[in-house]
GROMACS .gro file of C-alpha atoms in nm:
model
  401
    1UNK     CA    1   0.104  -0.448  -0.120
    2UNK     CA    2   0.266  -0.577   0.197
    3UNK     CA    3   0.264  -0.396   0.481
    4UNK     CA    4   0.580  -0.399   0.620
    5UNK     CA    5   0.651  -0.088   0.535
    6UNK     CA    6   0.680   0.169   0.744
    7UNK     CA    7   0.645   0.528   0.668
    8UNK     CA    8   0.853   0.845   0.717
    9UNK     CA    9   0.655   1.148   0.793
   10UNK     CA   10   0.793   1.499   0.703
   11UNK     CA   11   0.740   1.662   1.036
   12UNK     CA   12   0.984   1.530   1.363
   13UNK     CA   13   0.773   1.770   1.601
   14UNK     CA   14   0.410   1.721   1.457
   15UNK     CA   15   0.432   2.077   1.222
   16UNK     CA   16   0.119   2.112   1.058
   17UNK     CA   17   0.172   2.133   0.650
   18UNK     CA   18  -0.124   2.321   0.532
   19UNK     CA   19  -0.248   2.305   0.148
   20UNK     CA   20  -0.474   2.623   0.054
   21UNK     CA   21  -0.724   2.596  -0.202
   22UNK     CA   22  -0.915   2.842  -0.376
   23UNK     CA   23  -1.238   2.778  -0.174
   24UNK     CA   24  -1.477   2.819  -0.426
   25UNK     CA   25  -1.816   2.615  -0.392
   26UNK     CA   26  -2.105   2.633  -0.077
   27UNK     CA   27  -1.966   2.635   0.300
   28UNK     CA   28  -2.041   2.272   0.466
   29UNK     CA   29  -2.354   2.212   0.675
   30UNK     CA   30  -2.213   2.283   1.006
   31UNK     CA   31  -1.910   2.503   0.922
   32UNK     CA   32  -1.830   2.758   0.745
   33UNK     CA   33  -1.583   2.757   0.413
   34UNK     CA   34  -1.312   2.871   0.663
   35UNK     CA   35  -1.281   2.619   0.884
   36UNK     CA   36  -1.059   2.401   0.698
   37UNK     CA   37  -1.109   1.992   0.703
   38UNK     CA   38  -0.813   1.861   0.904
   39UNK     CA   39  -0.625   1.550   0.773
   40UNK     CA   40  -0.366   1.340   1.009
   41UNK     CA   41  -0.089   1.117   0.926
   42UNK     CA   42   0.117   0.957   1.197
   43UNK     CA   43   0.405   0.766   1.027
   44UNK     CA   44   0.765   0.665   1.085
   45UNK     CA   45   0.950   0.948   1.072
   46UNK     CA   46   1.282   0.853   1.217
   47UNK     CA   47   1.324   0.496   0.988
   48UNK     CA   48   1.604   0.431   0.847
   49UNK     CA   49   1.693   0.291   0.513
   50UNK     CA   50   1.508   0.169   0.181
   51UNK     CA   51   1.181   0.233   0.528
   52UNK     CA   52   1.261   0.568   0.490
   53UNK     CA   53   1.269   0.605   0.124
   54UNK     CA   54   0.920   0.431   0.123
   55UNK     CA   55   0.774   0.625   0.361
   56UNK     CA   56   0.872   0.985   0.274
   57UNK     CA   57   0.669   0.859  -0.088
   58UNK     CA   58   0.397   0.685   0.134
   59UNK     CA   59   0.378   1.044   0.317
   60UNK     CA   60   0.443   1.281  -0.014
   61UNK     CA   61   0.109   1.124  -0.159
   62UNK     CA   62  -0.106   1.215   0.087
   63UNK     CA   63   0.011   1.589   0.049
   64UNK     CA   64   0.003   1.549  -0.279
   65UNK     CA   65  -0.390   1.434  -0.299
   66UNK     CA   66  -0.475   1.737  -0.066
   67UNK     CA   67  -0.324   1.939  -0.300
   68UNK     CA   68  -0.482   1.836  -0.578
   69UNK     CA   69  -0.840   1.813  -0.415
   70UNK     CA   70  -0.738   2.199  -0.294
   71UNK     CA   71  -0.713   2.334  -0.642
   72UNK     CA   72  -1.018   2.172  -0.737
   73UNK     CA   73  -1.185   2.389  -0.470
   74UNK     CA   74  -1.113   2.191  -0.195
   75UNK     CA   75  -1.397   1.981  -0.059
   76UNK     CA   76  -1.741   2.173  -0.043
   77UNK     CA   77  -1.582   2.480  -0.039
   78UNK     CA   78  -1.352   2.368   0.253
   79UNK     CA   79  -0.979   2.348   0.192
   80UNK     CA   80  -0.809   2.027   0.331
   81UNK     CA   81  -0.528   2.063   0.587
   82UNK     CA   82  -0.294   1.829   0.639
   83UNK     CA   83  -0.062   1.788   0.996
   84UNK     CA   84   0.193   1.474   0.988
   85UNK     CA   85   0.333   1.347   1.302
   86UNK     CA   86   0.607   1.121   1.369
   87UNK     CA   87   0.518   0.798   1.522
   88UNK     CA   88   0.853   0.620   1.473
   89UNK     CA   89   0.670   0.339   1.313
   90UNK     CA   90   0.612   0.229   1.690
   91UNK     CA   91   0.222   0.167   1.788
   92UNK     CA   92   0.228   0.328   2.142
   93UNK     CA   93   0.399   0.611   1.967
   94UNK     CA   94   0.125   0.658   1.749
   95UNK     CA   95  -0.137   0.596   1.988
   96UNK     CA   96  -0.005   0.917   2.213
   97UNK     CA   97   0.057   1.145   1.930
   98UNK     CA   98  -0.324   1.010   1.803
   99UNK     CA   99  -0.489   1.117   2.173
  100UNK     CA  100  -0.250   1.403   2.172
  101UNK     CA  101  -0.431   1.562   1.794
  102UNK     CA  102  -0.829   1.462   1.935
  103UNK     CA  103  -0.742   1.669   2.261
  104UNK     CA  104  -0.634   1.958   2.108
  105UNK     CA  105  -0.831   2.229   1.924
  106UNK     CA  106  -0.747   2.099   1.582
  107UNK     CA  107  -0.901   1.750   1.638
  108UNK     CA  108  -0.874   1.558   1.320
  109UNK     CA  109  -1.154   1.508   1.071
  110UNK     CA  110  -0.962   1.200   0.882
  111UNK     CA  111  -0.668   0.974   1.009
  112UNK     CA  112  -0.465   0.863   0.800
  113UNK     CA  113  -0.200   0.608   0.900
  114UNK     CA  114   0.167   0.498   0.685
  115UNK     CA  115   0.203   0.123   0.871
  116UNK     CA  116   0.279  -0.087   0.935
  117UNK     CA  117  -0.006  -0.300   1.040
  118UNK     CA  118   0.087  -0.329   1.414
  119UNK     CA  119   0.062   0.075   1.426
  120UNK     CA  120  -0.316   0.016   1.238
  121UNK     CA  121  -0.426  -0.206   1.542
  122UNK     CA  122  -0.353   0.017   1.787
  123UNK     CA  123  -0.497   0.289   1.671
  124UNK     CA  124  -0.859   0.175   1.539
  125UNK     CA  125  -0.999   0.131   1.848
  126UNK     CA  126  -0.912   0.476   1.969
  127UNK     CA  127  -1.049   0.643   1.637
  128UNK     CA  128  -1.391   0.422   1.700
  129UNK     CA  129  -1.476   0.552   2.018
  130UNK     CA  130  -1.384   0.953   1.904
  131UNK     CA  131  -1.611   0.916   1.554
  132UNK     CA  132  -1.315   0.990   1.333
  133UNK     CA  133  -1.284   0.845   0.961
  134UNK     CA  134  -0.973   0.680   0.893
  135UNK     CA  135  -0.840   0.483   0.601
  136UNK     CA  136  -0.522   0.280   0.628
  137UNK     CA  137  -0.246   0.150   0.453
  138UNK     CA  138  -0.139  -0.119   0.664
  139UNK     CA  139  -0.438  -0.379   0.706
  140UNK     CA  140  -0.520  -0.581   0.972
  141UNK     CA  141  -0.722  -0.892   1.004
  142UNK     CA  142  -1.041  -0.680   1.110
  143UNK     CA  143  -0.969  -0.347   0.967
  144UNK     CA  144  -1.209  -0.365   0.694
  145UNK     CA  145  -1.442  -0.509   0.857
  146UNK     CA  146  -1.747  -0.308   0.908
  147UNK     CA  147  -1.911  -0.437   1.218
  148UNK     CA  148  -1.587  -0.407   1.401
  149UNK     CA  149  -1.466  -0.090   1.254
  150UNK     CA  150  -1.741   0.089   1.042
  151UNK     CA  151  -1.572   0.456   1.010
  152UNK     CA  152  -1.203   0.284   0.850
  153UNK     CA  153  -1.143   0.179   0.489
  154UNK     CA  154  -0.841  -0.041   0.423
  155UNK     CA  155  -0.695   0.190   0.089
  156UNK     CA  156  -0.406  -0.165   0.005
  157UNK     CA  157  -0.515  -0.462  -0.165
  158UNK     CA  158  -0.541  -0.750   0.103
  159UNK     CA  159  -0.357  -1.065   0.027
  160UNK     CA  160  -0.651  -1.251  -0.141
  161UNK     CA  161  -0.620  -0.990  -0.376
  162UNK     CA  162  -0.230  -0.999  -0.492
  163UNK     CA  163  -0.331  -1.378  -0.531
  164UNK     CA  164  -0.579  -1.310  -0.803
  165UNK     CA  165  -0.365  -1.078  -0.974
  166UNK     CA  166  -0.099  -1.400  -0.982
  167UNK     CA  167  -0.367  -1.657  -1.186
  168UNK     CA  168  -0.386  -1.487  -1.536
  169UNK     CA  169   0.019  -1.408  -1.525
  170UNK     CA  170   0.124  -1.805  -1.458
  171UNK     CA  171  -0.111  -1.919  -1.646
  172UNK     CA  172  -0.054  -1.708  -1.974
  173UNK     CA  173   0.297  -1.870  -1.896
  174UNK     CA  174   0.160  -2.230  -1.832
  175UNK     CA  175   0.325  -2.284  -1.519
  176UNK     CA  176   0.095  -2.569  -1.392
  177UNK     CA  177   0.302  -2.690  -1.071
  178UNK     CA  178   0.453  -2.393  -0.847
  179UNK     CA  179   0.705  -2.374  -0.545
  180UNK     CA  180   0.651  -2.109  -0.282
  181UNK     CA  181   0.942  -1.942  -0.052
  182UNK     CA  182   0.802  -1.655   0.176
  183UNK     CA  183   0.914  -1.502   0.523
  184UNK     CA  184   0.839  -1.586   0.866
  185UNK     CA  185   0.656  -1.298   0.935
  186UNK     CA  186   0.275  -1.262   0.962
  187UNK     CA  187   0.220  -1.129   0.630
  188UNK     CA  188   0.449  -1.397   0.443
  189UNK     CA  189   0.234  -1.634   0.648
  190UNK     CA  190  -0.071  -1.505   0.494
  191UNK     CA  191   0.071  -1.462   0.176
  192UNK     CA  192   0.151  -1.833   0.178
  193UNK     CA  193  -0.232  -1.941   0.306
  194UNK     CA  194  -0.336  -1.712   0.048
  195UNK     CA  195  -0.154  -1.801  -0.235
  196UNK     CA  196  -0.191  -2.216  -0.161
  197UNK     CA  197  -0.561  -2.168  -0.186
  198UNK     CA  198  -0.569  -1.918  -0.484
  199UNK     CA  199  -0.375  -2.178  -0.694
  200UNK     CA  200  -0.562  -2.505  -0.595
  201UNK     CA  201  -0.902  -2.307  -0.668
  202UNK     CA  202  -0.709  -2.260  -1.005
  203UNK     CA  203  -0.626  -2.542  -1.059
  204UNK     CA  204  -0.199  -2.455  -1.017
  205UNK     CA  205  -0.064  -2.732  -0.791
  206UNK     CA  206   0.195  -2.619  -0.490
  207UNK     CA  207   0.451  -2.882  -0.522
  208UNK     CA  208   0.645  -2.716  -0.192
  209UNK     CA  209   0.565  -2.445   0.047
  210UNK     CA  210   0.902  -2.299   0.243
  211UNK     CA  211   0.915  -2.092   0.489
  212UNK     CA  212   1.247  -1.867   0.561
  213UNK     CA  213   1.311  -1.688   0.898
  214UNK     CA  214   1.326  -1.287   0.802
  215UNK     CA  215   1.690  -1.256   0.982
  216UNK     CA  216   1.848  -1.525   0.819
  217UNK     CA  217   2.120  -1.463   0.555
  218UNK     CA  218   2.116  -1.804   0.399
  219UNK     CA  219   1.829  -1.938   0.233
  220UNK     CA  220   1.954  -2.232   0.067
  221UNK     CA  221   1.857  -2.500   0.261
  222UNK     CA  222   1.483  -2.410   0.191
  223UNK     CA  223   1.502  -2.329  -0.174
  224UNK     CA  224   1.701  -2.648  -0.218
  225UNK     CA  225   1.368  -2.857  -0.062
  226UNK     CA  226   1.167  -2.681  -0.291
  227UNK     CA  227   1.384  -2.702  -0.584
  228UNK     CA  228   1.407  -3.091  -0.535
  229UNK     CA  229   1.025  -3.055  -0.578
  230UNK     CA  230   1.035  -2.949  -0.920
  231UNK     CA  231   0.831  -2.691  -0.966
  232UNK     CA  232   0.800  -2.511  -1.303
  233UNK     CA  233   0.835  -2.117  -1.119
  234UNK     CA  234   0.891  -2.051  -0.765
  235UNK     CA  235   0.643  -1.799  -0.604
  236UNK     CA  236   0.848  -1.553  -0.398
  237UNK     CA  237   0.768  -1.353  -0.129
  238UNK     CA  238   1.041  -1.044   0.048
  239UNK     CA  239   1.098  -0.713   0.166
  240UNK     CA  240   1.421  -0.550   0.209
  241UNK     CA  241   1.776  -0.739   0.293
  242UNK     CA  242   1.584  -1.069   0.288
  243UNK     CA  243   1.503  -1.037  -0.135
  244UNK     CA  244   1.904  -0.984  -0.155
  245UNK     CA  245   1.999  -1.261   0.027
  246UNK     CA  246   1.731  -1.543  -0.116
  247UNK     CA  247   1.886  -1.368  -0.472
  248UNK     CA  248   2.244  -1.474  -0.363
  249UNK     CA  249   2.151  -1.812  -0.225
  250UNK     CA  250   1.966  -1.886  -0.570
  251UNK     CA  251   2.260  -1.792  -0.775
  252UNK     CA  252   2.447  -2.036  -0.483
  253UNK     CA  253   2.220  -2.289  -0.597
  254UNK     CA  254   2.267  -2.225  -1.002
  255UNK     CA  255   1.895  -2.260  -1.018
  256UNK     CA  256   1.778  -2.085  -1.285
  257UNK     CA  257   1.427  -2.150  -1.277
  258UNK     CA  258   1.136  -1.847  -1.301
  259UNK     CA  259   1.088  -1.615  -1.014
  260UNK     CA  260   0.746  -1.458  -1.018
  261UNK     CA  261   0.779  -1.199  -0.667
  262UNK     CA  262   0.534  -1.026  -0.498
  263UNK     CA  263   0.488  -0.670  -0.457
  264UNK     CA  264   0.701  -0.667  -0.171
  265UNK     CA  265   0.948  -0.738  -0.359
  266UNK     CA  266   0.930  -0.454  -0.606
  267UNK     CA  267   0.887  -0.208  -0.323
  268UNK     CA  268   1.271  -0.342  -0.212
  269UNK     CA  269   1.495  -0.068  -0.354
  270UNK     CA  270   1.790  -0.304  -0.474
  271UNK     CA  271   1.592  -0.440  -0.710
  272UNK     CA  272   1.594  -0.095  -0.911
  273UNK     CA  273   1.936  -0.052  -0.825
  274UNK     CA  274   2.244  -0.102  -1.026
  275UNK     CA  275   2.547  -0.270  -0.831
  276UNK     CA  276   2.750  -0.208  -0.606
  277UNK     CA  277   2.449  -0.104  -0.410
  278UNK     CA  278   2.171  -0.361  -0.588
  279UNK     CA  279   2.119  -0.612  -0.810
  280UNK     CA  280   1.941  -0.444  -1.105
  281UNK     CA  281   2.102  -0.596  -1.462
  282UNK     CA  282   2.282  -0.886  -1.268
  283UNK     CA  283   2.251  -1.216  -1.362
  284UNK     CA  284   2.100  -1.244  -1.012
  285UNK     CA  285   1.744  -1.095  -1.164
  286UNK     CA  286   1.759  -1.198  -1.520
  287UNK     CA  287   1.447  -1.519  -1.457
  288UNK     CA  288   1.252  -1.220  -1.238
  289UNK     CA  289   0.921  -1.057  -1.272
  290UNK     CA  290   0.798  -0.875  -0.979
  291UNK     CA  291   0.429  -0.771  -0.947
  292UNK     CA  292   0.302  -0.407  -0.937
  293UNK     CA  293   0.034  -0.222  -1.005
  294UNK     CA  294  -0.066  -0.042  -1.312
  295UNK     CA  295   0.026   0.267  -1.218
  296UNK     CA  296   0.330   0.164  -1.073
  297UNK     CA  297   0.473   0.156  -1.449
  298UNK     CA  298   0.531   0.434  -1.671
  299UNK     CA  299   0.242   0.517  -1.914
  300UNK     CA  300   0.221   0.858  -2.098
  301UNK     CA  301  -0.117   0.791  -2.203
  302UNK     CA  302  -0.275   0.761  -1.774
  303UNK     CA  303  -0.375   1.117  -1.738
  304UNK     CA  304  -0.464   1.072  -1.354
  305UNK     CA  305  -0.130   0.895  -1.270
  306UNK     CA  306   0.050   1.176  -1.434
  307UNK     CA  307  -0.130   1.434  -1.233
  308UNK     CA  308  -0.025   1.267  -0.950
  309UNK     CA  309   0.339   1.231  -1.004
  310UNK     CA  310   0.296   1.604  -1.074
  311UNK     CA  311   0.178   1.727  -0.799
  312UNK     CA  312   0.417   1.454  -0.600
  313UNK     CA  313   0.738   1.645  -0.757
  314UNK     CA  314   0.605   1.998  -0.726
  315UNK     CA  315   0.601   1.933  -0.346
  316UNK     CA  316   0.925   1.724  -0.304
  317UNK     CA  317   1.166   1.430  -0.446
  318UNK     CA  318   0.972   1.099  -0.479
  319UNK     CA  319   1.198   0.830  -0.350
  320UNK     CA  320   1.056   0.498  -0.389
  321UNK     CA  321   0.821   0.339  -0.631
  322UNK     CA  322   0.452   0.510  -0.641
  323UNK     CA  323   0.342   0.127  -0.491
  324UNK     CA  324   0.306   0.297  -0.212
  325UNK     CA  325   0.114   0.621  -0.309
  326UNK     CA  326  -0.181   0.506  -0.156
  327UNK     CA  327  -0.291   0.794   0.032
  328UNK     CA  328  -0.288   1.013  -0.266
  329UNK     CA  329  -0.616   0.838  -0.345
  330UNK     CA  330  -0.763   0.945  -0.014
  331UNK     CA  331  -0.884   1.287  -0.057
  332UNK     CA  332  -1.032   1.200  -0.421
  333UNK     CA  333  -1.253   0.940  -0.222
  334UNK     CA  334  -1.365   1.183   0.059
  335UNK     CA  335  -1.464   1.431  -0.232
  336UNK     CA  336  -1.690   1.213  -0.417
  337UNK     CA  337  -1.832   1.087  -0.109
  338UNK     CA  338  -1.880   1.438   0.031
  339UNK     CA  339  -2.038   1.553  -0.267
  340UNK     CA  340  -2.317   1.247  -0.226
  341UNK     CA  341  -2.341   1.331   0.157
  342UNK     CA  342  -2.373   1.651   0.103
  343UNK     CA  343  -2.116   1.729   0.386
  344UNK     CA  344  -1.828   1.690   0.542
  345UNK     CA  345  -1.952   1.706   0.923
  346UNK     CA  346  -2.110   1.346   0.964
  347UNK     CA  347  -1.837   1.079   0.942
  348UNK     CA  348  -2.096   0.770   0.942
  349UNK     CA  349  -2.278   0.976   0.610
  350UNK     CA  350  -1.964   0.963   0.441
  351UNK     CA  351  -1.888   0.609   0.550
  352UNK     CA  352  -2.191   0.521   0.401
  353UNK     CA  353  -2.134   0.721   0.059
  354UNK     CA  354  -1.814   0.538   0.023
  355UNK     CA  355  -1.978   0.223   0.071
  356UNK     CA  356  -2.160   0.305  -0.305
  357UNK     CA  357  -2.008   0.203  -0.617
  358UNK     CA  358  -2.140   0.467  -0.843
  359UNK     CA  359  -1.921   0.734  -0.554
  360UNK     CA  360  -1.627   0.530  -0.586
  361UNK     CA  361  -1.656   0.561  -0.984
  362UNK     CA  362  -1.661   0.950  -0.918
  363UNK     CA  363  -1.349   0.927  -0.736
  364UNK     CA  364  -1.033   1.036  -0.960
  365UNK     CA  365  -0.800   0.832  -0.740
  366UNK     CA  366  -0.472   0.716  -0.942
  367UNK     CA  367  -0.281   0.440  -0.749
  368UNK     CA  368  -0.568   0.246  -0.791
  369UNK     CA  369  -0.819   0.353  -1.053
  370UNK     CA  370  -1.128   0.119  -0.896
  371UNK     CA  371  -1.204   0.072  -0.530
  372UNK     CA  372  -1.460  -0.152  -0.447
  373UNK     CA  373  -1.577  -0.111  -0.094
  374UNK     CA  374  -1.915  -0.225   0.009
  375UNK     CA  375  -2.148  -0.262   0.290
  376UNK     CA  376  -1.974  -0.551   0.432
  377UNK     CA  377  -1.600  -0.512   0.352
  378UNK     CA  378  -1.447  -0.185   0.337
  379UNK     CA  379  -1.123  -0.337   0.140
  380UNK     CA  380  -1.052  -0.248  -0.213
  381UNK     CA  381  -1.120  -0.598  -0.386
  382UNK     CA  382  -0.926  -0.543  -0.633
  383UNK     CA  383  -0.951  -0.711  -1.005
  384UNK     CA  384  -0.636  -0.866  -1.122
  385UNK     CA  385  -0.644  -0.636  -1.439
  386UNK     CA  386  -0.508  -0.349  -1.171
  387UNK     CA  387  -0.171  -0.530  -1.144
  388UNK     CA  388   0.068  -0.627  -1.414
  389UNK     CA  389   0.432  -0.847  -1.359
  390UNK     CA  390   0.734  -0.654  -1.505
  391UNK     CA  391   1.098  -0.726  -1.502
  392UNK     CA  392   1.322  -0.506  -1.281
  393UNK     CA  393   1.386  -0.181  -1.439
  394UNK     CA  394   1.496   0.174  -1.280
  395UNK     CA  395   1.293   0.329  -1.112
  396UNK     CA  396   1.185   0.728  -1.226
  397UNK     CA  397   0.916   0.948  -1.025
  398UNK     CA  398   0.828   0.641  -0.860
  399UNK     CA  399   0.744   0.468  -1.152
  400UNK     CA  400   0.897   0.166  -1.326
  401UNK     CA  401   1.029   0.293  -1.645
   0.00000   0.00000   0.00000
């Protein structure tokens, strides 16, 4: 998903939130079943808005793996402790509160970050040069790139990935021309390059490419050039206040044409929200479908994603859609790849356990039930069967209902 959003953390002062397991299994190599494996996240405590609703979720998953991973036995026989620190969504924020944790006595083990992307950048290079494993949720051009960064795992799909999940959706629908509106930041940029190329491999012509600037409140001038294109859907791209206002300016328009969104777009609260505070079972969303993933939609039957939202409730209210649960996943992937390493104390061992398929398939991760890292990108590379496109619905325990 995008990464734009920015995460709230559940601790203003940097309060360490500990998860006790039952610490049965073999002390790690190293250190002894009592020294507990320590777990950061730095997010945006102090956002405001739909950000904070994200985040807290972004933040509750990541507790919410530990705990799950802790009454399994923790990892090795090591229970996982988890500190969160606010870093205001701000990247010299996060840097400082990042030097502040490896200078103390309870230097971190694993970093885990809530975005956005800018916070990601500033912080890699400081977790390189101190050894520490990381895995993020707001990727950068180079973050899963293992010559530049060989100890951090990007845990979102990139945007050549949300592409491929696109192809099998407009084509089931035989869309064969396509307009594309996205924002003028640096991901709807990408998302743009990303998409263009996707749909001229597959054979889906762009008739018209717009760009709108993210603090505009108008957007009909640009969906008017693209309407006058005549595609058969328009591709959209939008987080937040922007999705509301290209909504309006379409109903402005009385263009009723198909609006396939990106996940951005189903991470934007309004869209799950009945008026006078959204849009949800308006006129203004009745030609949408939004992607998500999987998991992201209620199914009785997935037995991991319903542990999850478990153990999500029984520590706190989740407030946003489980598209950002991505850091529940991360303690299932350190398990597995501990178990192949055969401990926890060498962070380029489990780097390189993680880098094997068969110790990804061990992993019971949720938000996404297949990772595919590798030797030479540490990125998910996700199939397109992981995401499905949904009309706006409500929104329970994070999931589309």
């Amino acid at each position: 998903m995008n990464r734009r959003i920015v995460a709230v953390i559940a601790s203003a002062t940097g309060v360490a939130f500990t998860l006790t397991g039952c610490g049965a299994g073999s002390a790690t190599e190293g250190k002894s079943a009592d020294e507990p494996y320590r777990v950061l996240v730095t997010g945006g405590l102090s956002a405001q808005g739909v950000l904070a609703d994200n985040s807290a979720t972004s933040v509750l998953s990541a507790k919410a793996g530990a705990k799950v991973v802790n009454a399994a036995g923790g990892i090795l026989g090591r229970k996982v402790e988890v500190t969160v620190v606010d870093d205001a969504g701000d990247p010299t924020t996060a840097v400082t509160k990042l030097r502040e944790a490896i200078n103390s006595d309870k230097k971190p083990d694993l970093f885990l970050d809530s975005g956005p992307s800018t916070v990601t950048a500033a912080v890699l290079p400081i977790l390189k040069q101190n050894n520490i494993l990381s895995m993020n949720v707001g990727p950068t051009a180079d973050s899963s790139d293992p010559k530049a960064f060989p100890l951090n795992f990007d845990l979102s799909p990139g945007p050549s990935d949300y592409a491929k999940g696109f192809i099998p959706h407009l084509k089931d629908k035989g869309y064969k021309k396509v307009g594309i509106i996205h924002g003028s930041s640096s991901y709807g940029e990408t998302f743009d390059a990303e998409m263009t190329k996707a749909f001229d491999d597959a054979g889906i012509k762009v008739v018209k490419s717009e760009e709108y600037d993210v603090a505009a409140l108008d957007m009909t001038p640009q969906l008017q050039a693209v309407r006058a294109a005549g595609p058969d859907a328009l591709i959209m791209d939008g987080y937040g206040a922007p999705v509301g206002y290209l909504l309006k300016s379409m109903k402005k328009l009385g263009w009723n044409v198909p609006v396939v969104a990106n996940t951005s777009v189903s991470a934007t609260g309004l869209i799950s929200t009945p008026p006078p505070a959204g849009v949800l079972g308006t006129d203004q969303v009745k030609n949408l479908v939004m992607q998500v993933y999987t998991s992201t939609k209620y199914d009785a039957g997935d037995k991991a994603m319903n542990e999850a939202v478990a153990a999500m409730k029984s520590l706190g209210k989740i407030r946003s859609t489980l598209i950002l649960g991505y850091n529940y996943d991360a303690l299932p992937l350190i398990a597995a790849a501990a178990e192949k390493a055969g401990s926890l104390d060498d962070p380029k061992a489990l780097a390189k356990a993680l880098e094997e398929q068969s110790v990804q398939g061990k992993a019971k991760t949720a938000i996404l039930n297949d990772y595919h890292f590798s030797t030479t990108a540490h990125r998910p590379n996700a199939d397109a069967g992981v995401f499905l496109f949904i009309a706006p619905s409500e929104i329970k325990d994070g999931q589309f209902q």
